[in-house]
PDB file of C-alpha atoms in Angstrom:
ATOM      1  CA  LYS A   1     -78.863 107.528  66.918  1.00 54.00           C
ATOM      2  CA  ALA A   2     -78.194 106.303  70.439  1.00 55.00           C
ATOM      3  CA  LEU A   3     -81.711 104.905  70.825  1.00 57.00           C
ATOM      4  CA  SER A   4     -81.510 103.226  67.412  1.00 61.00           C
ATOM      5  CA  LEU A   5     -78.160 101.671  68.312  1.00 63.00           C
ATOM      6  CA  ARG A   6     -79.494 100.403  71.638  1.00 62.00           C
ATOM      7  CA  PHE A   7     -82.541  98.959  69.900  1.00 63.00           C
ATOM      8  CA  TRP A   8     -80.533  96.937  67.394  1.00 69.00           C
ATOM      9  CA  LEU A   9     -78.131  95.750  70.071  1.00 67.00           C
ATOM     10  CA  GLN A  10     -81.095  94.408  72.033  1.00 64.00           C
ATOM     11  CA  VAL A  11     -82.782  92.837  68.983  1.00 66.00           C
ATOM     12  CA  LEU A  12     -79.581  91.091  67.908  1.00 72.00           C
ATOM     13  CA  ASN A  13     -78.911  90.009  71.508  1.00 64.00           C
ATOM     14  CA  LEU A  14     -75.594  91.851  71.587  1.00 66.00           C
ATOM     15  CA  SER A  15     -74.196  93.369  74.746  1.00 65.00           C
ATOM     16  CA  TRP A  16     -72.600  96.772  75.224  1.00 69.00           C
ATOM     17  CA  GLY A  17     -72.389  96.388  78.983  1.00 70.00           C
ATOM     18  CA  ASP A  18     -73.584  94.344  81.893  1.00 72.00           C
ATOM     19  CA  TYR A  19     -75.230  94.641  85.279  1.00 74.00           C
ATOM     20  CA  ILE A  20     -73.163  94.924  88.449  1.00 75.00           C
ATOM     21  CA  VAL A  21     -74.744  93.463  91.583  1.00 74.00           C
ATOM     22  CA  PHE A  22     -74.357  95.508  94.748  1.00 69.00           C
ATOM     23  CA  GLU A  23     -74.211  93.305  97.801  1.00 64.00           C
ATOM     24  CA  GLY A  24     -76.492  94.340 100.628  1.00 60.00           C
ATOM     25  CA  GLU A  25     -78.284  92.805 103.567  1.00 60.00           C
ATOM     26  CA  GLU A  26     -79.113  89.366 102.270  1.00 57.00           C
ATOM     27  CA  ARG A  27     -82.035  87.278 103.354  1.00 59.00           C
ATOM     28  CA  GLU A  28     -81.361  84.771 106.099  1.00 62.00           C
ATOM     29  CA  TYR A  29     -82.066  81.764 103.891  1.00 61.00           C
ATOM     30  CA  ILE A  30     -79.643  83.070 101.237  1.00 65.00           C
ATOM     31  CA  GLU A  31     -76.871  83.473 103.801  1.00 68.00           C
ATOM     32  CA  GLN A  32     -77.445  79.996 105.212  1.00 70.00           C
ATOM     33  CA  CYS A  33     -77.458  78.407 101.759  1.00 74.00           C
ATOM     34  CA  SER A  34     -74.349  80.320 100.676  1.00 71.00           C
ATOM     35  CA  VAL A  35     -72.411  79.092 103.723  1.00 74.00           C
ATOM     36  CA  LEU A  36     -73.498  75.517 103.035  1.00 78.00           C
ATOM     37  CA  VAL A  37     -72.590  75.689  99.331  1.00 74.00           C
ATOM     38  CA  ARG A  38     -69.235  77.293 100.107  1.00 74.00           C
ATOM     39  CA  ARG A  39     -68.304  74.454 102.440  1.00 76.00           C
ATOM     40  CA  CYS A  40     -69.432  71.732 100.075  1.00 79.00           C
ATOM     41  CA  LEU A  41     -68.734  73.033  96.550  1.00 76.00           C
ATOM     42  CA  GLY A  42     -66.377  75.992  96.910  1.00 72.00           C
ATOM     43  CA  PRO A  43     -66.620  79.791  96.522  1.00 70.00           C
ATOM     44  CA  ARG A  44     -67.029  79.769  92.726  1.00 69.00           C
ATOM     45  CA  VAL A  45     -70.189  77.665  92.860  1.00 73.00           C
ATOM     46  CA  GLU A  46     -71.342  79.714  95.843  1.00 71.00           C
ATOM     47  CA  SER A  47     -71.364  82.985  93.856  1.00 69.00           C
ATOM     48  CA  ARG A  48     -73.395  81.389  91.068  1.00 72.00           C
ATOM     49  CA  MET A  49     -75.823  79.838  93.529  1.00 74.00           C
ATOM     50  CA  VAL A  50     -76.354  83.132  95.374  1.00 70.00           C
ATOM     51  CA  ARG A  51     -76.949  84.896  92.044  1.00 71.00           C
ATOM     52  CA  LEU A  52     -79.519  82.282  91.111  1.00 74.00           C
ATOM     53  CA  MET A  53     -81.303  82.484  94.462  1.00 75.00           C
ATOM     54  CA  LYS A  54     -81.590  86.265  94.167  1.00 75.00           C
ATOM     55  CA  ARG A  55     -83.433  85.778  90.896  1.00 77.00           C
ATOM     56  CA  VAL A  56     -85.799  83.076  92.159  1.00 79.00           C
ATOM     57  CA  PRO A  57     -88.590  85.458  93.374  1.00 81.00           C
ATOM     58  CA  SER A  58     -88.684  87.366  90.083  1.00 81.00           C
ATOM     59  CA  VAL A  59     -88.646  84.089  88.117  1.00 83.00           C
ATOM     60  CA  ILE A  60     -91.562  82.757  90.177  1.00 86.00           C
ATOM     61  CA  MET A  61     -93.464  85.985  89.548  1.00 84.00           C
ATOM     62  CA  GLY A  62     -92.850  85.678  85.802  1.00 84.00           C
ATOM     63  CA  TRP A  63     -93.999  82.061  85.680  1.00 87.00           C
ATOM     64  CA  MET A  64     -97.056  82.985  87.738  1.00 87.00           C
ATOM     65  CA  TYR A  65     -97.979  85.664  85.203  1.00 85.00           C
ATOM     66  CA  MET A  66     -97.479  83.299  82.274  1.00 88.00           C
ATOM     67  CA  GLY A  67     -99.531  80.632  84.026  1.00 90.00           C
ATOM     68  CA  LEU A  68    -102.414  83.015  84.691  1.00 88.00           C
ATOM     69  CA  LEU A  69    -102.267  84.278  81.111  1.00 87.00           C
ATOM     70  CA  ASN A  70    -102.391  80.785  79.584  1.00 89.00           C
ATOM     71  CA  TRP A  71    -105.096  79.643  81.996  1.00 89.00           C
ATOM     72  CA  GLY A  72    -107.241  82.694  81.231  1.00 87.00           C
ATOM     73  CA  CYS A  73    -106.869  82.246  77.469  1.00 88.00           C
ATOM     74  CA  TYR A  74    -107.761  78.570  77.802  1.00 87.00           C
ATOM     75  CA  LEU A  75    -110.944  79.370  79.747  1.00 87.00           C
ATOM     76  CA  LEU A  76    -111.920  82.076  77.253  1.00 85.00           C
ATOM     77  CA  SER A  77    -111.897  79.506  74.468  1.00 85.00           C
ATOM     78  CA  SER A  78    -114.443  77.412  76.359  1.00 82.00           C
ATOM     79  CA  PRO A  79    -118.086  77.545  75.162  1.00 83.00           C
ATOM     80  CA  ASP A  80    -119.248  77.643  78.771  1.00 84.00           C
ATOM     81  CA  ILE A  81    -120.294  81.157  79.889  1.00 85.00           C
ATOM     82  CA  VAL A  82    -119.134  80.563  83.451  1.00 86.00           C
ATOM     83  CA  SER A  83    -115.696  79.494  82.225  1.00 85.00           C
ATOM     84  CA  CYS A  84    -115.485  82.570  79.982  1.00 88.00           C
ATOM     85  CA  GLU A  85    -116.288  84.876  82.886  1.00 88.00           C
ATOM     86  CA  ARG A  86    -113.727  83.091  85.015  1.00 89.00           C
ATOM     87  CA  GLY A  87    -111.170  83.463  82.206  1.00 87.00           C
ATOM     88  CA  LYS A  88    -111.834  87.210  81.999  1.00 89.00           C
ATOM     89  CA  LEU A  89    -111.291  87.513  85.743  1.00 90.00           C
ATOM     90  CA  ILE A  90    -107.998  85.609  85.545  1.00 90.00           C
ATOM     91  CA  LEU A  91    -106.734  87.746  82.634  1.00 89.00           C
ATOM     92  CA  PHE A  92    -107.779  90.866  84.523  1.00 90.00           C
ATOM     93  CA  SER A  93    -105.830  89.639  87.555  1.00 89.00           C
ATOM     94  CA  ALA A  94    -102.767  88.912  85.392  1.00 88.00           C
ATOM     95  CA  CYS A  95    -102.842  92.442  83.969  1.00 90.00           C
ATOM     96  CA  TRP A  96    -103.089  93.947  87.424  1.00 90.00           C
ATOM     97  CA  LEU A  97    -100.205  91.758  88.580  1.00 88.00           C
ATOM     98  CA  VAL A  98     -98.004  93.232  85.845  1.00 88.00           C
ATOM     99  CA  ILE A  99     -99.090  96.811  86.590  1.00 91.00           C
ATOM    100  CA  ILE A 100     -98.489  96.451  90.329  1.00 91.00           C
ATOM    101  CA  ALA A 101     -95.105  94.774  89.809  1.00 88.00           C
ATOM    102  CA  LEU A 102     -94.088  97.474  87.327  1.00 89.00           C
ATOM    103  CA  GLY A 103     -95.092 100.251  89.711  1.00 89.00           C
ATOM    104  CA  LEU A 104     -93.357  98.691  92.712  1.00 88.00           C
ATOM    105  CA  SER A 105     -90.182  98.044  90.684  1.00 85.00           C
ATOM    106  CA  PHE A 106     -89.452 101.781  90.760  1.00 85.00           C
ATOM    107  CA  PHE A 107     -89.163 101.413  94.553  1.00 83.00           C
ATOM    108  CA  SER A 108     -86.696  98.526  94.417  1.00 78.00           C
ATOM    109  CA  PHE A 109     -84.366 100.463  96.707  1.00 75.00           C
ATOM    110  CA  GLU A 110     -86.674  99.322  99.521  1.00 76.00           C
ATOM    111  CA  HIS A 111     -85.572  96.005 100.987  1.00 74.00           C
ATOM    112  CA  ILE A 112     -88.988  94.373 100.549  1.00 79.00           C
ATOM    113  CA  PHE A 113     -89.164  95.176  96.803  1.00 81.00           C
ATOM    114  CA  GLU A 114     -85.503  94.639  95.859  1.00 79.00           C
ATOM    115  CA  PHE A 115     -86.225  91.274  94.199  1.00 80.00           C
ATOM    116  CA  LEU A 116     -88.072  93.155  91.424  1.00 83.00           C
ATOM    117  CA  ALA A 117     -84.769  94.668  90.291  1.00 80.00           C
ATOM    118  CA  PHE A 118     -83.611  91.208  89.174  1.00 81.00           C
ATOM    119  CA  SER A 119     -86.447  90.782  86.669  1.00 83.00           C
ATOM    120  CA  PRO A 120     -85.070  91.084  83.089  1.00 80.00           C
ATOM    121  CA  VAL A 121     -88.383  92.412  81.741  1.00 82.00           C
ATOM    122  CA  LEU A 122     -88.673  95.126  84.370  1.00 84.00           C
ATOM    123  CA  ARG A 123     -85.041  96.105  83.842  1.00 81.00           C
ATOM    124  CA  GLN A 124     -85.786  96.701  80.149  1.00 79.00           C
ATOM    125  CA  VAL A 125     -88.675  98.972  81.135  1.00 83.00           C
ATOM    126  CA  HIS A 126     -86.347 100.905  83.444  1.00 82.00           C
ATOM    127  CA  GLN A 127     -83.840 101.314  80.627  1.00 76.00           C
ATOM    128  CA  ALA A 128     -86.547 102.472  78.207  1.00 77.00           C
ATOM    129  CA  THR A 129     -87.796 105.068  80.717  1.00 81.00           C
ATOM    130  CA  ARG A 130     -84.207 106.049  81.663  1.00 75.00           C
ATOM    131  CA  HIS A 131     -84.968 105.344  85.297  1.00 78.00           C
ATOM    132  CA  CYS A 132     -81.979 105.242  87.615  1.00 71.00           C
ATOM    133  CA  ALA A 133     -82.295 104.701  91.374  1.00 67.00           C
ATOM    134  CA  VAL A 134     -79.548 106.751  93.007  1.00 64.00           C
ATOM    135  CA  GLY A 135     -78.905 105.687  96.566  1.00 61.00           C
ATOM    136  CA  ASP A 136     -78.463 108.131  99.434  1.00 63.00           C
ATOM    137  CA  VAL A 137     -77.256 106.489 102.616  1.00 61.00           C
ATOM    138  CA  HIS A 138     -77.844 109.611 104.711  1.00 68.00           C
ATOM    139  CA  ALA A 139     -81.486 109.751 103.615  1.00 66.00           C
ATOM    140  CA  GLY A 140     -81.978 106.043 104.305  1.00 65.00           C
ATOM    141  CA  PHE A 141     -81.884 104.895 100.666  1.00 66.00           C
ATOM    142  CA  GLY A 142     -79.348 102.231  99.841  1.00 66.00           C
ATOM    143  CA  PRO A 143     -77.730 101.784  96.432  1.00 68.00           C
ATOM    144  CA  PRO A 144     -79.660  99.894  93.735  1.00 70.00           C
ATOM    145  CA  ARG A 145     -79.115  96.143  93.743  1.00 72.00           C
ATOM    146  CA  LEU A 146     -78.293  96.199  90.039  1.00 75.00           C
ATOM    147  CA  LEU A 147     -76.531  98.934  88.101  1.00 74.00           C
ATOM    148  CA  TYR A 148     -76.066  98.750  84.329  1.00 75.00           C
ATOM    149  CA  VAL A 149     -72.528  99.727  83.371  1.00 76.00           C
ATOM    150  CA  THR A 150     -71.831 100.339  79.703  1.00 73.00           C
ATOM    151  CA  ASP A 151     -69.224 101.861  77.458  1.00 69.00           C
ATOM    152  CA  GLY A 152     -69.610 105.571  76.806  1.00 66.00           C
ATOM    153  CA  GLY A 153     -69.047 105.223  73.073  1.00 65.00           C
ATOM    154  CA  VAL A 154     -72.706 105.863  72.358  1.00 63.00           C
ATOM    155  CA  LYS A 155     -72.448 109.428  73.652  1.00 69.00           C
ATOM    156  CA  ASP A 156     -69.125 110.334  75.240  1.00 76.00           C
ATOM    157  CA  CYS A 157     -66.248 107.951  75.946  1.00 81.00           C
ATOM    158  CA  THR A 158     -63.857 110.625  77.217  1.00 88.00           C
ATOM    159  CA  ALA A 159     -65.513 111.497  80.587  1.00 87.00           C
ATOM    160  CA  VAL A 160     -65.048 115.185  79.730  1.00 92.00           C
ATOM    161  CA  VAL A 161     -68.793 115.838  80.005  1.00 91.00           C
ATOM    162  CA  GLN A 162     -68.846 114.460  83.567  1.00 89.00           C
ATOM    163  CA  LEU A 163     -65.892 116.645  84.515  1.00 92.00           C
ATOM    164  CA  MET A 164     -67.602 119.651  82.974  1.00 93.00           C
ATOM    165  CA  GLN A 165     -70.645 118.948  85.116  1.00 91.00           C
ATOM    166  CA  ARG A 166     -68.314 119.343  88.112  1.00 91.00           C
ATOM    167  CA  ARG A 167     -66.889 122.513  86.531  1.00 93.00           C
ATOM    168  CA  CYS A 168     -63.273 121.418  86.866  1.00 93.00           C
ATOM    169  CA  SER A 169     -60.829 124.248  86.250  1.00 94.00           C
ATOM    170  CA  LYS A 170     -58.214 121.983  84.622  1.00 96.00           C
ATOM    171  CA  ILE A 171     -59.016 118.906  82.519  1.00 96.00           C
ATOM    172  CA  LEU A 172     -56.364 116.666  80.955  1.00 95.00           C
ATOM    173  CA  LEU A 173     -57.644 114.344  78.224  1.00 94.00           C
ATOM    174  CA  VAL A 174     -55.390 111.635  76.790  1.00 92.00           C
ATOM    175  CA  LEU A 175     -57.163 110.828  73.530  1.00 90.00           C
ATOM    176  CA  ALA A 176     -56.409 107.259  72.462  1.00 86.00           C
ATOM    177  CA  ALA A 177     -59.342 106.670  70.112  1.00 83.00           C
ATOM    178  CA  SER A 178     -58.767 105.057  66.721  1.00 81.00           C
ATOM    179  CA  ASP A 179     -58.216 108.150  64.588  1.00 84.00           C
ATOM    180  CA  PRO A 180     -55.412 107.648  62.036  1.00 85.00           C
ATOM    181  CA  HIS A 181     -56.292 110.798  60.058  1.00 88.00           C
ATOM    182  CA  ASP A 182     -56.619 113.124  63.093  1.00 89.00           C
ATOM    183  CA  ASP A 183     -60.261 113.936  62.384  1.00 91.00           C
ATOM    184  CA  LEU A 184     -60.896 114.202  66.162  1.00 91.00           C
ATOM    185  CA  GLY A 185     -64.379 112.756  65.760  1.00 88.00           C
ATOM    186  CA  VAL A 186     -64.571 111.606  69.381  1.00 89.00           C
ATOM    187  CA  LEU A 187     -63.537 115.014  70.693  1.00 92.00           C
ATOM    188  CA  ARG A 188     -65.951 116.823  68.381  1.00 92.00           C
ATOM    189  CA  SER A 189     -68.878 114.625  69.488  1.00 89.00           C
ATOM    190  CA  THR A 190     -67.948 115.219  73.141  1.00 91.00           C
ATOM    191  CA  MET A 191     -67.977 118.973  72.637  1.00 93.00           C
ATOM    192  CA  GLN A 192     -71.296 118.650  70.826  1.00 91.00           C
ATOM    193  CA  VAL A 193     -72.841 116.793  73.770  1.00 90.00           C
ATOM    194  CA  ALA A 194     -71.544 119.402  76.223  1.00 93.00           C
ATOM    195  CA  THR A 195     -72.930 122.345  74.236  1.00 93.00           C
ATOM    196  CA  SER A 196     -76.266 120.620  73.581  1.00 92.00           C
ATOM    197  CA  ARG A 197     -76.682 120.186  77.343  1.00 91.00           C
ATOM    198  CA  LYS A 198     -75.619 123.819  77.806  1.00 92.00           C
ATOM    199  CA  LEU A 199     -72.852 122.826  80.198  1.00 93.00           C
ATOM    200  CA  GLY A 200     -70.551 125.345  78.595  1.00 93.00           C
ATOM    201  CA  SER A 201     -68.974 126.617  75.396  1.00 94.00           C
ATOM    202  CA  PHE A 202     -65.490 126.244  73.902  1.00 96.00           C
ATOM    203  CA  TYR A 203     -63.067 128.791  72.468  1.00 95.00           C
ATOM    204  CA  ASP A 204     -59.486 129.143  71.271  1.00 95.00           C
ATOM    205  CA  PRO A 205     -57.398 130.725  74.084  1.00 94.00           C
ATOM    206  CA  GLU A 206     -54.904 132.166  71.576  1.00 93.00           C
ATOM    207  CA  ASP A 207     -57.635 134.077  69.749  1.00 93.00           C
ATOM    208  CA  PRO A 208     -61.170 133.785  71.215  1.00 91.00           C
ATOM    209  CA  ARG A 209     -62.551 135.435  68.058  1.00 91.00           C
ATOM    210  CA  ARG A 210     -61.728 132.341  65.978  1.00 90.00           C
ATOM    211  CA  ASP A 211     -64.129 129.445  65.746  1.00 91.00           C
ATOM    212  CA  ILE A 212     -63.030 126.390  67.690  1.00 93.00           C
ATOM    213  CA  GLU A 213     -63.316 124.286  64.535  1.00 93.00           C
ATOM    214  CA  ILE A 214     -60.347 126.195  63.080  1.00 94.00           C
ATOM    215  CA  LEU A 215     -58.190 125.059  65.998  1.00 94.00           C
ATOM    216  CA  LEU A 216     -59.237 121.436  65.498  1.00 94.00           C
ATOM    217  CA  ASP A 217     -58.542 121.619  61.755  1.00 94.00           C
ATOM    218  CA  ARG A 218     -55.180 123.223  62.478  1.00 94.00           C
ATOM    219  CA  PHE A 219     -54.256 120.279  64.704  1.00 94.00           C
ATOM    220  CA  LYS A 220     -55.119 117.943  61.839  1.00 93.00           C
ATOM    221  CA  CYS A 221     -52.930 119.805  59.353  1.00 94.00           C
ATOM    222  CA  ASP A 222     -49.998 120.579  61.655  1.00 93.00           C
ATOM    223  CA  LYS A 223     -48.553 117.185  62.563  1.00 91.00           C
ATOM    224  CA  GLU A 224     -45.960 118.808  64.840  1.00 91.00           C
ATOM    225  CA  MET A 225     -48.588 119.947  67.353  1.00 92.00           C
ATOM    226  CA  THR A 226     -48.211 117.773  70.427  1.00 91.00           C
ATOM    227  CA  PHE A 227     -51.340 118.893  72.286  1.00 93.00           C
ATOM    228  CA  LEU A 228     -54.456 121.032  72.097  1.00 94.00           C
ATOM    229  CA  HIS A 229     -55.346 123.795  74.532  1.00 96.00           C
ATOM    230  CA  ILE A 230     -59.067 124.569  74.499  1.00 96.00           C
ATOM    231  CA  GLY A 231     -60.744 127.151  76.687  1.00 95.00           C
ATOM    232  CA  ILE A 232     -64.077 126.464  78.422  1.00 95.00           C
ATOM    233  CA  VAL A 233     -66.702 128.949  79.587  1.00 94.00           C
ATOM    234  CA  TYR A 234     -68.972 127.092  81.981  1.00 94.00           C
ATOM    235  CA  GLY A 235     -72.703 127.649  82.047  1.00 90.00           C
ATOM    236  CA  TRP A 236     -74.998 129.247  79.509  1.00 90.00           C
ATOM    237  CA  ASP A 237     -74.986 132.936  80.418  1.00 84.00           C
ATOM    238  CA  VAL A 238     -77.993 134.112  78.414  1.00 83.00           C
ATOM    239  CA  LEU A 239     -78.378 137.180  80.655  1.00 82.00           C
ATOM    240  CA  GLY A 240     -74.840 138.377  79.942  1.00 80.00           C
ATOM    241  CA  THR A 241     -73.778 138.707  83.582  1.00 82.00           C
ATOM    242  CA  GLY A 242     -70.177 137.796  82.735  1.00 78.00           C
ATOM    243  CA  LYS A 243     -69.806 135.759  85.930  1.00 83.00           C
ATOM    244  CA  SER A 244     -69.383 132.370  84.277  1.00 87.00           C
ATOM    245  CA  PRO A 245     -66.331 130.433  85.528  1.00 91.00           C
ATOM    246  CA  HIS A 246     -63.632 129.452  83.068  1.00 93.00           C
ATOM    247  CA  GLY A 247     -61.696 126.224  82.597  1.00 94.00           C
ATOM    248  CA  ASP A 248     -58.913 124.755  80.494  1.00 96.00           C
ATOM    249  CA  LEU A 249     -59.041 121.533  78.496  1.00 96.00           C
ATOM    250  CA  PHE A 250     -55.687 120.054  77.479  1.00 97.00           C
ATOM    251  CA  VAL A 251     -55.895 117.276  74.892  1.00 95.00           C
ATOM    252  CA  VAL A 252     -52.930 114.982  74.261  1.00 94.00           C
ATOM    253  CA  LYS A 253     -53.533 112.710  71.283  1.00 92.00           C
ATOM    254  CA  MET A 254     -51.716 109.424  70.760  1.00 86.00           C
ATOM    255  CA  ARG A 255     -49.759 110.381  67.672  1.00 87.00           C
ATOM    256  CA  LEU A 256     -46.047 110.748  66.941  1.00 85.00           C
ATOM    257  CA  PRO A 257     -44.861 114.033  65.344  1.00 87.00           C
ATOM    258  CA  PRO A 258     -42.620 113.503  62.309  1.00 87.00           C
ATOM    259  CA  SER A 259     -39.696 115.270  64.026  1.00 86.00           C
ATOM    260  CA  LYS A 260     -39.742 112.699  66.858  1.00 83.00           C
ATOM    261  CA  ARG A 261     -39.289 109.691  64.600  1.00 82.00           C
ATOM    262  CA  GLY A 262     -35.989 107.892  64.913  1.00 82.00           C
ATOM    263  CA  GLN A 263     -35.410 109.024  68.501  1.00 81.00           C
ATOM    264  CA  GLU A 264     -34.485 106.482  71.127  1.00 80.00           C
ATOM    265  CA  VAL A 265     -37.103 105.425  73.624  1.00 79.00           C
ATOM    266  CA  GLN A 266     -36.631 107.051  76.997  1.00 74.00           C
ATOM    267  CA  PRO A 267     -36.860 104.763  80.017  1.00 72.00           C
ATOM    268  CA  PRO A 268     -39.774 105.274  82.429  1.00 74.00           C
ATOM    269  CA  LEU A 269     -39.301 108.070  84.924  1.00 74.00           C
ATOM    270  CA  GLU A 270     -38.775 107.069  88.530  1.00 76.00           C
ATOM    271  CA  GLU A 271     -39.841 108.981  91.606  1.00 79.00           C
ATOM    272  CA  ALA A 272     -36.232 109.510  92.743  1.00 77.00           C
ATOM    273  CA  GLU A 273     -35.296 110.951  89.356  1.00 76.00           C
ATOM    274  CA  ILE A 274     -38.216 113.383  89.429  1.00 77.00           C
ATOM    275  CA  ARG A 275     -37.402 114.521  92.963  1.00 80.00           C
ATOM    276  CA  SER A 276     -33.697 114.998  92.198  1.00 79.00           C
ATOM    277  CA  GLY A 277     -34.322 117.044  89.071  1.00 73.00           C
ATOM    278  CA  GLN A 278     -31.402 115.440  87.264  1.00 71.00           C
ATOM    279  CA  PRO A 279     -31.593 115.127  83.466  1.00 64.00           C
ATOM    280  CA  TRP A 280     -32.564 111.838  81.886  1.00 60.00           C
ATOM    281  CA  ARG A 281     -29.750 109.348  81.534  1.00 59.00           C
ATOM    282  CA  ARG A 282     -29.620 107.081  78.533  1.00 54.00           C
ATOM    283  CA  CYS A 283     -30.557 103.520  79.412  1.00 53.00           C
ATOM    284  CA  ARG A 284     -27.817 101.002  78.718  1.00 53.00           C
ATOM    285  CA  GLY A 285     -29.060  97.478  78.149  1.00 55.00           C
ATOM    286  CA  GLY A 286     -32.471  96.067  78.894  1.00 62.00           C
ATOM    287  CA  ARG A 287     -35.523  95.966  76.724  1.00 67.00           C
ATOM    288  CA  TRP A 288     -35.363  99.692  75.878  1.00 67.00           C
ATOM    289  CA  GLU A 289     -31.950  99.513  74.216  1.00 71.00           C
ATOM    290  CA  GLY A 290     -32.074 100.122  70.482  1.00 73.00           C
ATOM    291  CA  MET A 291     -35.812 100.852  70.419  1.00 78.00           C
ATOM    292  CA  LYS A 292     -37.126 103.840  68.510  1.00 80.00           C
ATOM    293  CA  ARG A 293     -40.251 105.764  69.407  1.00 77.00           C
ATOM    294  CA  GLU A 294     -42.134 104.449  66.392  1.00 76.00           C
ATOM    295  CA  ASP A 295     -41.407 100.882  67.597  1.00 76.00           C
ATOM    296  CA  LEU A 296     -43.712 101.325  70.589  1.00 74.00           C
ATOM    297  CA  GLY A 297     -46.784 100.810  68.463  1.00 67.00           C
ATOM    298  CA  PRO A 298     -49.022 102.407  65.854  1.00 57.00           C
ATOM    299  CA  PHE A 299     -49.827 106.094  66.147  1.00 51.00           C
TER     300      PHE A 299
END
């Protein structure tokens, strides 16, 4: 489903994210031009000009390939045998140019090949092959010049899976997804991703014998439940050693229990109030006066 969604987003020219440029050691001519543009046209034009200049080498390489391809096809259509042989050689060279550029693009963390990371075609190949250049400063590898940042809605938009990879003992999830009927579809898909990757399994801490789906259905039926407490057993202990670490997942969903309707809105807590331990004092005046909890927005 994720691959199909990505495919149609690309075909329809829709965006679910964008590339972030990591600044590094720029070429000398780029620095000189950026200083000149900043003095003459301002910083806004400077950022656009620098972005364009970073893409110039990859654009030249693309036009060179297209030129060789058109030239070779033109010579192949000639009745002259010498021209046909020359056309074959040019097409052969164009193919090798693409293969070499594609191979070197996987080493774009090197300063000499970093311009290949700005090629849109090569970036699509990297996405299709799920290639990600992770920088390691201590090993001498800098961060990638471009990093594609996207919304996690395709797989997991809660960041619980990433926290499970770190085996956090306590995880607090504030679930604000659009879920008017409390189906917990986002949470269920997150748990599915975690179990499919064998990061861990989930259970009901009140009664581990019950299926976790019963707890989720109970939260849907009982509108007075203010949070979910889900137990986590990290790892995939197929040998039965019993040494798997445990964790706790607390889920607070953005919904208002029926018993809380009609109550006045409490003012935001301040640090001094928390430190003093004094009970909350009703706010007189201001924008909170007369507001009910259901007036804060849809739940």
